[in-house]
PDB file of C-alpha atoms in Angstrom:
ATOM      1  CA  UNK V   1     -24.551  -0.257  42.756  1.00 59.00           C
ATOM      2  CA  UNK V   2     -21.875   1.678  40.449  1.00 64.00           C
ATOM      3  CA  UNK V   3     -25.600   2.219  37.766  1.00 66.00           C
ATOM      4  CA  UNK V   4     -27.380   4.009  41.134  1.00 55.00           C
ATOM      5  CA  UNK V   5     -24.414   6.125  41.570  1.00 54.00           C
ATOM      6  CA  UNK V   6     -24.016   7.116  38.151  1.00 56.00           C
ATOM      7  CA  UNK V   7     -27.720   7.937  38.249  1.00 61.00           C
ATOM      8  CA  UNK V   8     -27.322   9.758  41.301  1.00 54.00           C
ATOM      9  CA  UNK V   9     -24.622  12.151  40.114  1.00 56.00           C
ATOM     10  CA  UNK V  10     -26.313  12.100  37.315  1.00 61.00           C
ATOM     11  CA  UNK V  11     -29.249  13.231  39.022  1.00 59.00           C
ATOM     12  CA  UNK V  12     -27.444  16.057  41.339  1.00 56.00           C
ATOM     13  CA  UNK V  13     -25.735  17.230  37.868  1.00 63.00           C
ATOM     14  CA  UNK V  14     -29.156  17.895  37.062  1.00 67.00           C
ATOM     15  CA  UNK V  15     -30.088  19.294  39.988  1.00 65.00           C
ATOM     16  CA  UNK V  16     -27.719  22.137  39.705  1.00 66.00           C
ATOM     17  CA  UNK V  17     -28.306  22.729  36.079  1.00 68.00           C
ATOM     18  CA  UNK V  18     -31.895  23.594  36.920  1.00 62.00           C
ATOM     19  CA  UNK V  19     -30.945  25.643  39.746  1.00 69.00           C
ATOM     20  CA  UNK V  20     -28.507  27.875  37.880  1.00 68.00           C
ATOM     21  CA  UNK V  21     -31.042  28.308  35.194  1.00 67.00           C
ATOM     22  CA  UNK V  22     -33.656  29.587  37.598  1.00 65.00           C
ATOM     23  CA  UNK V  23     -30.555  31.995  39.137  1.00 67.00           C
ATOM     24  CA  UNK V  24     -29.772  33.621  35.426  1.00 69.00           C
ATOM     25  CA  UNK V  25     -33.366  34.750  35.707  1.00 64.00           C
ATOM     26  CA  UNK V  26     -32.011  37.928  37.384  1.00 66.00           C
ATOM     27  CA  UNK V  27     -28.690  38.439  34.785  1.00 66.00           C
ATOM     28  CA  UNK V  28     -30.909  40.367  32.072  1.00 66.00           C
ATOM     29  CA  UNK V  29     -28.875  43.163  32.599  1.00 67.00           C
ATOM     30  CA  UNK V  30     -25.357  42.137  32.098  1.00 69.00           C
ATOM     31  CA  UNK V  31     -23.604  41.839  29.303  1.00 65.00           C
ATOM     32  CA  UNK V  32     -23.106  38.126  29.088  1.00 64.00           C
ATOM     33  CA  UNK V  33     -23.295  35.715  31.660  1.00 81.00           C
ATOM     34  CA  UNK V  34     -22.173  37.066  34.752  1.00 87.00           C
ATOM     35  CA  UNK V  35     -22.851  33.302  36.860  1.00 89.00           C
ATOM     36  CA  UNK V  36     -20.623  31.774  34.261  1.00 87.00           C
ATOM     37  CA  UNK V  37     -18.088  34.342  34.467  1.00 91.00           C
ATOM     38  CA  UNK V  38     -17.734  34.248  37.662  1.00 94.00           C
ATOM     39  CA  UNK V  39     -17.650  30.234  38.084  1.00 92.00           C
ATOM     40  CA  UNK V  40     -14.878  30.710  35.593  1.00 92.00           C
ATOM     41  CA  UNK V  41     -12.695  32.571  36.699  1.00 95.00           C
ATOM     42  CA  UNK V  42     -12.903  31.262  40.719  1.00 97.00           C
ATOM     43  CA  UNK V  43     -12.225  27.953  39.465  1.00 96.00           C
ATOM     44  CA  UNK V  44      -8.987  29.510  37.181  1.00 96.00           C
ATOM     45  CA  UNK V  45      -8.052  31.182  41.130  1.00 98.00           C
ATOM     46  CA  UNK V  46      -8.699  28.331  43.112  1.00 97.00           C
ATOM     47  CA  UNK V  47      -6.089  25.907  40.581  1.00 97.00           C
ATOM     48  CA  UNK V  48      -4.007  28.381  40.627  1.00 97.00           C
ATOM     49  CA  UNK V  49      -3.884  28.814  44.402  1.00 97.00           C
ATOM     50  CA  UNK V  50      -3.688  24.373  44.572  1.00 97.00           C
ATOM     51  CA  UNK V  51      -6.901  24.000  45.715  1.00 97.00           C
ATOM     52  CA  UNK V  52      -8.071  20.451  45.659  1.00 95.00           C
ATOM     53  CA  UNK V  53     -10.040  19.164  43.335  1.00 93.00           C
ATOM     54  CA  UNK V  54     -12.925  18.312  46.108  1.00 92.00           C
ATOM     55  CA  UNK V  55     -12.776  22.541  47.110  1.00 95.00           C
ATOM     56  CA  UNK V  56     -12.667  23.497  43.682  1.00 95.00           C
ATOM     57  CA  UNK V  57     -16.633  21.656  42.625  1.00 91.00           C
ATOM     58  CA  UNK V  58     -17.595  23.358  45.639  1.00 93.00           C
ATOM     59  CA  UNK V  59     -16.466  26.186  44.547  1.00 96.00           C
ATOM     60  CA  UNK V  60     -18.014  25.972  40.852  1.00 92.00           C
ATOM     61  CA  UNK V  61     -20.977  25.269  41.935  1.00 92.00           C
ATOM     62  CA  UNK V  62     -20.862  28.332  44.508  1.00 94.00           C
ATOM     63  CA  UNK V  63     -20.161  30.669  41.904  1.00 94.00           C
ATOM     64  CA  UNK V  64     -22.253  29.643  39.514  1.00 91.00           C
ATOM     65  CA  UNK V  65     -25.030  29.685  42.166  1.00 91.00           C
ATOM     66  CA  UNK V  66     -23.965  32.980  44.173  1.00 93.00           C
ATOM     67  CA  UNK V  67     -26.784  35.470  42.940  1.00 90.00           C
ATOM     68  CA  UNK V  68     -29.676  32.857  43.119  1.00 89.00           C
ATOM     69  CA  UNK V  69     -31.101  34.936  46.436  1.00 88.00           C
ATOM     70  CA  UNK V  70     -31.974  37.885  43.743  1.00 86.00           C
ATOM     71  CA  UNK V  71     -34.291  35.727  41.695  1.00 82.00           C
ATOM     72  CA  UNK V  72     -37.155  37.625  43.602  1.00 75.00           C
ATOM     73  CA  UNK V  73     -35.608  40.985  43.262  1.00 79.00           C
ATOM     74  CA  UNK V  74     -37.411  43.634  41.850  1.00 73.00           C
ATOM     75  CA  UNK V  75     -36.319  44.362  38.003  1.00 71.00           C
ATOM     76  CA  UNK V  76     -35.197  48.105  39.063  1.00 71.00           C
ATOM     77  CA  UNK V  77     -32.756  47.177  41.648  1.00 74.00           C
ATOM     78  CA  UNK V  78     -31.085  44.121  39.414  1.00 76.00           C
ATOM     79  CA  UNK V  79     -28.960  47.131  37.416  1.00 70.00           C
ATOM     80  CA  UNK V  80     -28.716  49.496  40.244  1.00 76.00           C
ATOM     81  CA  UNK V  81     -25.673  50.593  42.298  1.00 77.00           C
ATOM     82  CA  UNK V  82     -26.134  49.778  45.582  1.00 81.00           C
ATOM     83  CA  UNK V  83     -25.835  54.068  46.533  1.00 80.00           C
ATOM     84  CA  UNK V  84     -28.920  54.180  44.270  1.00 83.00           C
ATOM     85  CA  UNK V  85     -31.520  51.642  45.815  1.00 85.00           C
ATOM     86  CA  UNK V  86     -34.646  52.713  47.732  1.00 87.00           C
ATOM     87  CA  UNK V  87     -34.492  51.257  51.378  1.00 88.00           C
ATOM     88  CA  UNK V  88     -36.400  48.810  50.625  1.00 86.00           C
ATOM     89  CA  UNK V  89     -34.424  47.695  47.295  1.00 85.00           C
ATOM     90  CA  UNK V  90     -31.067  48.099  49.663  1.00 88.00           C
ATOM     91  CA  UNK V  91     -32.754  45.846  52.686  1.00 88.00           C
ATOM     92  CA  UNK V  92     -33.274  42.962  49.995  1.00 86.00           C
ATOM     93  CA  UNK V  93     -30.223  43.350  48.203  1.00 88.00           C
ATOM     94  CA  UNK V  94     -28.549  42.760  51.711  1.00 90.00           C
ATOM     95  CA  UNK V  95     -30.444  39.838  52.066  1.00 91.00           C
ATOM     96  CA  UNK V  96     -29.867  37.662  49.295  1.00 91.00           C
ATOM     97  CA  UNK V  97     -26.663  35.646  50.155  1.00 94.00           C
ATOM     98  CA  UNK V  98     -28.884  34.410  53.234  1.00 94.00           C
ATOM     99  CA  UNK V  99     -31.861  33.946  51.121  1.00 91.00           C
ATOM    100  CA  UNK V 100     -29.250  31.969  49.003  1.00 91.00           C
ATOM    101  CA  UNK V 101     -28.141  29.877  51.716  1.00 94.00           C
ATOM    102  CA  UNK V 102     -31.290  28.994  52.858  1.00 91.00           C
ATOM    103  CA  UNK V 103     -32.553  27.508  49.727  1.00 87.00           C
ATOM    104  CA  UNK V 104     -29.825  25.292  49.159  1.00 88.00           C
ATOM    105  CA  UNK V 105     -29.372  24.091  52.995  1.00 88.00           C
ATOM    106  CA  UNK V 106     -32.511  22.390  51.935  1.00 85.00           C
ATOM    107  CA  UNK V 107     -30.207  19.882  49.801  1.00 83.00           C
ATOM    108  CA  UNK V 108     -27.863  17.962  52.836  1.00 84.00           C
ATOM    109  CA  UNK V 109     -25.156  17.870  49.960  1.00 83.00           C
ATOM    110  CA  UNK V 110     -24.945  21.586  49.097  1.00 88.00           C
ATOM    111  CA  UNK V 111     -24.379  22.294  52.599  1.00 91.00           C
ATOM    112  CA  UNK V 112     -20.936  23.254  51.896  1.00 93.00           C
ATOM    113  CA  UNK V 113     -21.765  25.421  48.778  1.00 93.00           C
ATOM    114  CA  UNK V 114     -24.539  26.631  50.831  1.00 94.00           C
ATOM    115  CA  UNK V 115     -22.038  28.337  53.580  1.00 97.00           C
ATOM    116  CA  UNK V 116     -19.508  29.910  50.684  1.00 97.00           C
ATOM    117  CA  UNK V 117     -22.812  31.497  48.997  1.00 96.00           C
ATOM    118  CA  UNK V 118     -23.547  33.248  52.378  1.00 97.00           C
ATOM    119  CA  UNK V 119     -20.085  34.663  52.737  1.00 97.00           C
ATOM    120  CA  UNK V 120     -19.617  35.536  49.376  1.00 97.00           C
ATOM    121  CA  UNK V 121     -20.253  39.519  50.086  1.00 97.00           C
ATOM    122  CA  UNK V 122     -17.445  39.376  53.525  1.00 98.00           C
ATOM    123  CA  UNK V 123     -14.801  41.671  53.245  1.00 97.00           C
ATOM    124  CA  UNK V 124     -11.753  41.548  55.137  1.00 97.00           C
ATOM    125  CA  UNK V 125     -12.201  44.511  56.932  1.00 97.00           C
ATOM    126  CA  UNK V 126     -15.256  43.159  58.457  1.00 97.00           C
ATOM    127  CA  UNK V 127     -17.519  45.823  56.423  1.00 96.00           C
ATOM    128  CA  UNK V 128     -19.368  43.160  54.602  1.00 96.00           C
ATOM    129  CA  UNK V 129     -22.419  41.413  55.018  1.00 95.00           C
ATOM    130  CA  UNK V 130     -24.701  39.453  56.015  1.00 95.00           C
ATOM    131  CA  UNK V 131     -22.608  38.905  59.252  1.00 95.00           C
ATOM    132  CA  UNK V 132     -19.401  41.473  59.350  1.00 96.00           C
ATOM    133  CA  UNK V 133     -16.889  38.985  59.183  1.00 97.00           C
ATOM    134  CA  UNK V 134     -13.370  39.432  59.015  1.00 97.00           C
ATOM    135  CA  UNK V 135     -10.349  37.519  57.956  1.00 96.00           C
ATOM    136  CA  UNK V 136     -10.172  33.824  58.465  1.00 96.00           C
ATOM    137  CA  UNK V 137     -13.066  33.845  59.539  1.00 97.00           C
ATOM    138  CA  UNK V 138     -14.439  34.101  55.779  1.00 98.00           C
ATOM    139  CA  UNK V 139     -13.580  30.699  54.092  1.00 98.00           C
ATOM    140  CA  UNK V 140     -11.257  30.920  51.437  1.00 98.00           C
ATOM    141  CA  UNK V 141     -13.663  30.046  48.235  1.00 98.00           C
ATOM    142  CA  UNK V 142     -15.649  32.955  49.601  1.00 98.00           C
ATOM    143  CA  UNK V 143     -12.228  35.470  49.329  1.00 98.00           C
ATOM    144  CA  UNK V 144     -12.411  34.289  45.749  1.00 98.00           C
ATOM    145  CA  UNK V 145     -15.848  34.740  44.426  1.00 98.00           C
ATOM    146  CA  UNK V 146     -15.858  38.022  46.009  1.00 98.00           C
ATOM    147  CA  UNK V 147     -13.159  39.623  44.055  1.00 98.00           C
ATOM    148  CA  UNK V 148     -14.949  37.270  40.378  1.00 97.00           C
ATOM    149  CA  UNK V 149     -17.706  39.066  41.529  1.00 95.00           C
ATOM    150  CA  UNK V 150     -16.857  42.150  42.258  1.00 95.00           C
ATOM    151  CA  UNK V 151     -15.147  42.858  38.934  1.00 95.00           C
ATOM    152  CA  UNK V 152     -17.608  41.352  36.586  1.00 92.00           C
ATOM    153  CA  UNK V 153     -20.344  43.742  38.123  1.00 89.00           C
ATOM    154  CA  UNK V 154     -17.963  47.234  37.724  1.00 90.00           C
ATOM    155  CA  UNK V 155     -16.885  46.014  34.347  1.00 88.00           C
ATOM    156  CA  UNK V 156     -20.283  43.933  32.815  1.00 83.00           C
ATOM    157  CA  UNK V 157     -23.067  45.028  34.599  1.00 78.00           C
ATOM    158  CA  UNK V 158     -25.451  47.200  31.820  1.00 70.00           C
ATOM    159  CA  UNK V 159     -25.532  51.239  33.004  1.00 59.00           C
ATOM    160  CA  UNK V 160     -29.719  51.555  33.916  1.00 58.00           C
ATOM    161  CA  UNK V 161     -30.150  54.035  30.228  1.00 53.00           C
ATOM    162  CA  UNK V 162     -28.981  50.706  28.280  1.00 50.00           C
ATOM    163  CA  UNK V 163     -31.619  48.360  30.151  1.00 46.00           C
ATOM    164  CA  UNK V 164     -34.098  49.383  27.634  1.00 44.00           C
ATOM    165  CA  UNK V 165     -32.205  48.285  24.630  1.00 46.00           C
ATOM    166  CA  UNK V 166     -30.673  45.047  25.876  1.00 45.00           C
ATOM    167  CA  UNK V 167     -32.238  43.028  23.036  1.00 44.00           C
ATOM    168  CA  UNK V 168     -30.049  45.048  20.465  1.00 44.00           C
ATOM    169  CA  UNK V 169     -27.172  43.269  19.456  1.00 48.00           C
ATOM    170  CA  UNK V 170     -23.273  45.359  19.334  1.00 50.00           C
ATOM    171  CA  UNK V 171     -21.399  44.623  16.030  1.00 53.00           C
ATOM    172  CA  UNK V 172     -17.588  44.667  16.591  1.00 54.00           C
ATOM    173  CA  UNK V 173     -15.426  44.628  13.077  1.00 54.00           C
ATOM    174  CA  UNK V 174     -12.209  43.896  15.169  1.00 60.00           C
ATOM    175  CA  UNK V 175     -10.629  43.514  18.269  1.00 70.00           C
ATOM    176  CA  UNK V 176     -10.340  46.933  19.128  1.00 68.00           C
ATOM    177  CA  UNK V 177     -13.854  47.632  18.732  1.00 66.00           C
ATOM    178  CA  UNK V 178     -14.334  44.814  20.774  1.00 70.00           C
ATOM    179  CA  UNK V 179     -12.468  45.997  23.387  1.00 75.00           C
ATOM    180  CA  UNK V 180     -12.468  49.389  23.884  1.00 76.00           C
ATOM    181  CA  UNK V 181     -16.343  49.776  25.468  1.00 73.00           C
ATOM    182  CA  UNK V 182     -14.623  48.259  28.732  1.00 80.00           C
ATOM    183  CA  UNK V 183     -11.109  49.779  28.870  1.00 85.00           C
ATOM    184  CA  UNK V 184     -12.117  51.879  30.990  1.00 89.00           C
ATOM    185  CA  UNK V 185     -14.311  50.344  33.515  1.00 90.00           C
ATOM    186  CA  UNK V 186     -11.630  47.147  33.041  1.00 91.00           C
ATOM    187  CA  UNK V 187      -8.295  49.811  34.183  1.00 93.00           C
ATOM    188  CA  UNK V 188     -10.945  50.829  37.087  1.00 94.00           C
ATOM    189  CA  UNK V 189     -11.664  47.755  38.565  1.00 94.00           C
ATOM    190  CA  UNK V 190      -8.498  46.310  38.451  1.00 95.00           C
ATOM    191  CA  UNK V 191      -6.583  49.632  40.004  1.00 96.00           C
ATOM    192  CA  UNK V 192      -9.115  49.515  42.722  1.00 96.00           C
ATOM    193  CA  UNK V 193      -8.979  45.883  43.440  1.00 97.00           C
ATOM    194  CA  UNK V 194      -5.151  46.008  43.976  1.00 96.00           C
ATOM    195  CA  UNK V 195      -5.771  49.380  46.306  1.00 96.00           C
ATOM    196  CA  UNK V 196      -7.873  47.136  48.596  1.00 97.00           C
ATOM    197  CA  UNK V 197      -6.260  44.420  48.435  1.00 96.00           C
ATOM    198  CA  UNK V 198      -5.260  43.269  52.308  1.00 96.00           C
ATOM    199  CA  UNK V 199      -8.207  45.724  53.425  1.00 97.00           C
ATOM    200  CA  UNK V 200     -11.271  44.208  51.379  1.00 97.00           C
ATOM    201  CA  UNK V 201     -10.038  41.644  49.342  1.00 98.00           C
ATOM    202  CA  UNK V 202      -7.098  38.565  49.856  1.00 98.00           C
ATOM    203  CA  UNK V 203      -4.123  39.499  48.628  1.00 97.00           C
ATOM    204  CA  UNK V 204      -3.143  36.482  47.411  1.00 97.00           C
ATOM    205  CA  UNK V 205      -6.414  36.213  45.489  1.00 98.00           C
ATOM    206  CA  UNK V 206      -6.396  39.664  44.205  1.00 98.00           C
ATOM    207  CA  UNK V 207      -3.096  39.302  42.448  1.00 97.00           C
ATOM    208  CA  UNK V 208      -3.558  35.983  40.779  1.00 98.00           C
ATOM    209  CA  UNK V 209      -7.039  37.381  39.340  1.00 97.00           C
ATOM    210  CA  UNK V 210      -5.472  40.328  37.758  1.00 97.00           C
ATOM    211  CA  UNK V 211      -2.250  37.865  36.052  1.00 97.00           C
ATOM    212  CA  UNK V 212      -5.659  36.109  34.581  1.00 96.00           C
ATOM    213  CA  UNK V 213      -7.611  38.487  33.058  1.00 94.00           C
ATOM    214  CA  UNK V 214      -4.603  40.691  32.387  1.00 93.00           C
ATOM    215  CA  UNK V 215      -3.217  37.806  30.124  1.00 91.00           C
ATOM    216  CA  UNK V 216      -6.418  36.986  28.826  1.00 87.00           C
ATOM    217  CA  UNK V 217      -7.271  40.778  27.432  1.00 87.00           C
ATOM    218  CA  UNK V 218      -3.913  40.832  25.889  1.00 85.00           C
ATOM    219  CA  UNK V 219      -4.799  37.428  23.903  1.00 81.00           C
ATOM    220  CA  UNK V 220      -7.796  39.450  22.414  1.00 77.00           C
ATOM    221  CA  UNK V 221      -5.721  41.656  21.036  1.00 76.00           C
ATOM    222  CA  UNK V 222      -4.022  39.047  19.169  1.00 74.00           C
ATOM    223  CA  UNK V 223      -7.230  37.810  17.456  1.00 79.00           C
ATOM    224  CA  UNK V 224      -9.047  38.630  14.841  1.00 83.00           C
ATOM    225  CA  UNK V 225     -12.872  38.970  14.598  1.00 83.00           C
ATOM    226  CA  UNK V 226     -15.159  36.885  12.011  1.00 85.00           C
ATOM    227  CA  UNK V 227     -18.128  34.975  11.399  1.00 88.00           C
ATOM    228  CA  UNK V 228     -17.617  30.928  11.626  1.00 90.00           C
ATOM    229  CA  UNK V 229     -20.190  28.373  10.818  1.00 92.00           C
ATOM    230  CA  UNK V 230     -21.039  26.638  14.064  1.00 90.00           C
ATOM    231  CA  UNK V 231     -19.261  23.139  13.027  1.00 90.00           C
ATOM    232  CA  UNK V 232     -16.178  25.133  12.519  1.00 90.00           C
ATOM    233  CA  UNK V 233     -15.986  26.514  15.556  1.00 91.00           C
ATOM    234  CA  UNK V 234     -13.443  24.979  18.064  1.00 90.00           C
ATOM    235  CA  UNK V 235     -11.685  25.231  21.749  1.00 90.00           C
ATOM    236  CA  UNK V 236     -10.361  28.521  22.355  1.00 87.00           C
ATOM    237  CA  UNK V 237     -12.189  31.012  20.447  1.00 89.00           C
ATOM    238  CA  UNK V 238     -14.134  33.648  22.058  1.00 87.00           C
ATOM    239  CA  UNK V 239     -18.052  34.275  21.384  1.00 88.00           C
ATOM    240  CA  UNK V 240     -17.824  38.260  20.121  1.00 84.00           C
ATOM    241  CA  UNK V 241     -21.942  38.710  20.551  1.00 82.00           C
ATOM    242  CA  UNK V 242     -24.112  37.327  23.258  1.00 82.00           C
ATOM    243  CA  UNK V 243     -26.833  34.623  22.031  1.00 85.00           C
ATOM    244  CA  UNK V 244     -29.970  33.755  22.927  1.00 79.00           C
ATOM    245  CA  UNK V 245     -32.757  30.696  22.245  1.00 77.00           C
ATOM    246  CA  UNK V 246     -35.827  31.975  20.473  1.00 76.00           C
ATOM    247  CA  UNK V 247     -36.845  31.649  24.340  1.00 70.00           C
ATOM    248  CA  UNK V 248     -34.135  34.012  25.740  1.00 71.00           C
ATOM    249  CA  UNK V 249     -32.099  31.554  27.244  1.00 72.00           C
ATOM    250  CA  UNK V 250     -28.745  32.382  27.011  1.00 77.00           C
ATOM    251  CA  UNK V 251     -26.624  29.775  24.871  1.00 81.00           C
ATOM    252  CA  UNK V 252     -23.322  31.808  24.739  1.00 82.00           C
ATOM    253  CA  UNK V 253     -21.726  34.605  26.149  1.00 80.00           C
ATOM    254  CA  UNK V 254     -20.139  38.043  24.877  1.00 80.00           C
ATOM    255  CA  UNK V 255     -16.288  36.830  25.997  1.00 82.00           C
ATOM    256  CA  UNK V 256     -16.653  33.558  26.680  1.00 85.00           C
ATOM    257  CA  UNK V 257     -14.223  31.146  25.624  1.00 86.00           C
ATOM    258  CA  UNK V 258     -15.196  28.145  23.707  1.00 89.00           C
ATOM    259  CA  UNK V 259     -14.574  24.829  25.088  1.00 85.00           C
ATOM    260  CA  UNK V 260     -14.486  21.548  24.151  1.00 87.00           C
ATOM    261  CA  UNK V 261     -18.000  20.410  25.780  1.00 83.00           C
ATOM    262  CA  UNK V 262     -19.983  23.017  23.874  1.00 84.00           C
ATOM    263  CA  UNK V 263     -19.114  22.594  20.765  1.00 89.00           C
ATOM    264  CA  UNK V 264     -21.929  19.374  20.378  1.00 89.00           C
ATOM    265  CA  UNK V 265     -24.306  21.607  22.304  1.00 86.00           C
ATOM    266  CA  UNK V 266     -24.038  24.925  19.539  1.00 89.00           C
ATOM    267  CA  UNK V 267     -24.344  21.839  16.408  1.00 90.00           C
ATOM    268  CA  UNK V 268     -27.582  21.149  17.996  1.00 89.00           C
ATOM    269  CA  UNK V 269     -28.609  24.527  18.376  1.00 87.00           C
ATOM    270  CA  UNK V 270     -27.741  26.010  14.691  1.00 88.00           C
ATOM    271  CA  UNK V 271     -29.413  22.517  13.465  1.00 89.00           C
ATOM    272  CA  UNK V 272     -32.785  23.334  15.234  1.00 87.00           C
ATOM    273  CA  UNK V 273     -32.499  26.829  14.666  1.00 86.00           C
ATOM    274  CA  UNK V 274     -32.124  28.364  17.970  1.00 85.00           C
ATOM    275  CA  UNK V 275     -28.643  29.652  16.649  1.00 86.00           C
ATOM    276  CA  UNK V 276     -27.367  31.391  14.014  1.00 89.00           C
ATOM    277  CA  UNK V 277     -25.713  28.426  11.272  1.00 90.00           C
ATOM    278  CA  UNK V 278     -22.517  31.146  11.644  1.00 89.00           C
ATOM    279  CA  UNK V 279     -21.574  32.911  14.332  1.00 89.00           C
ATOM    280  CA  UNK V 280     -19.130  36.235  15.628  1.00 87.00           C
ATOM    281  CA  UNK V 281     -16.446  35.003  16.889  1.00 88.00           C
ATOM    282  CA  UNK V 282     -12.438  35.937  17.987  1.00 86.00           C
ATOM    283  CA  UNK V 283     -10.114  33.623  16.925  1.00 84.00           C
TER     284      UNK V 283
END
């Protein structure tokens, strides 16, 4: 019996692996991976807000999962402002935290993760969709993702004249460098998140985002930038380049901490050369 249920998490693990492949489909224009971003830092909320441990999977998996309704979208409205869509780019951009939720209500046990995916564009305020609704009525790892969201996609998202030249790779020579192409969008996002906060976003949520990132951008500017062979890399450096399998498939992310569990995983991939044998990183 305790074999079957190993197999069977094991199983489900799978399960959502495959899934959040198929959602990345529609993160080509980002600047690193804006699923795992967002996963990140909602979980980082959620502890910090004593979620249990049973809310906070949920919650992973929700983020990670929250953009898989766009994997039909059309390439030209994936880097788009919303003020910029066609109609009929806008009508299925609306659509795609239902579309979401209807592919994984097909799966009894992401019911749950199902129902946070289709709130995860409610606003407080009630000017959020798919179904205007306002304060408690939006469950609380939906108030989270929201606000992950929302600031990866001002600060991340590639402007439409660098779609072209996404392939091309940005050398940094220190942390400044590495830095300063987001100060600006990064000061933005966060002034305007704290404006709304109590009108689009939870407070509570809002301000214990901001304390995370906040500290976290300062710690890059205590680090210095160089190139690491893979089996010297360890917990708590941050990737400085994006990189991709031979494939496309993203291993590791532009500001993405290291952690423990990849480390075997980026061995594997410098030793069958789907990754550089040394890699950019902040340490």
């Amino acid at each position: 019996i305790e074999e079957l249920g190993n197999r069977l998490a094991r199983s489900f693990i799978c399960n959502i692996d495959v899934l959040s492949s198929i959602a990345s489909l529609s993160e080509r224009f980002y600047e690193g991976s804006h699923s795992r971003f967002v996963a990140e830092k909602s979980v980082q909320v959620g502890e910090e807000l004593g979620m249990s441990e049973e809310d906070l999977y949920e919650l992973n998996v929700a983020a990670i999962l929250h953009d898989i309704g766009k994997v039909s979208f059309f390439d030209s409205a994936l880097y788009k402002h919303t003020s910029e869509m066609t109609p009929l780019e806008y009508d299925q951009y609306i659509k795609h935290s239902e579309l979401g939720m209807h592919v994984l209500k097909q799966q009894p046990d992401l019911s749950g993760v199902a129902d946070i995916i289709y709130q995860h564009h409610e606003k407080l305020d009630g000017s959020g969709f798919p179904r205007n609704l306002s304060g408690d009525s939006i469950l609380p790892a939906a108030k989270i993702i929201i606000v992950a969201d929302f600031f990866h996609n001002a600060v991340y998202r590639k402007a439409r004249n660098r779609a072209a030249s996404q392939g091309s790779t940005v050398k940094f020579s220190n942390t400044t460098s590495f830095l300063e192409p987001s100060k600006i969008k990064f000061n933005f996002a966060l002034n305007y998140m704290y404006k709304k906060r109590n009108i689009l976003f939870e407070k509570k949520v809002v301000d214990v985002f901001i304390d995370i990132v906040q500290s976290e951008r300062n710690s890059l500017g205590q680090k210095a930038v160089m190139r690491i062979a893979v089996n010297k890399i360890s917990p708590g450096m941050v990737f400085a380049e994006d990189y991709h399998t031979k494939y496309g498939i993203l291993i590791a992310a532009r500001g993405e901490t290291v952690s423990k569990e990849q480390i075997p995983s980026l061995v594997r991939f410098a030793e069958n050369e789907q990754l550089p044998m040394k890699i950019l990183v902040l340490k």
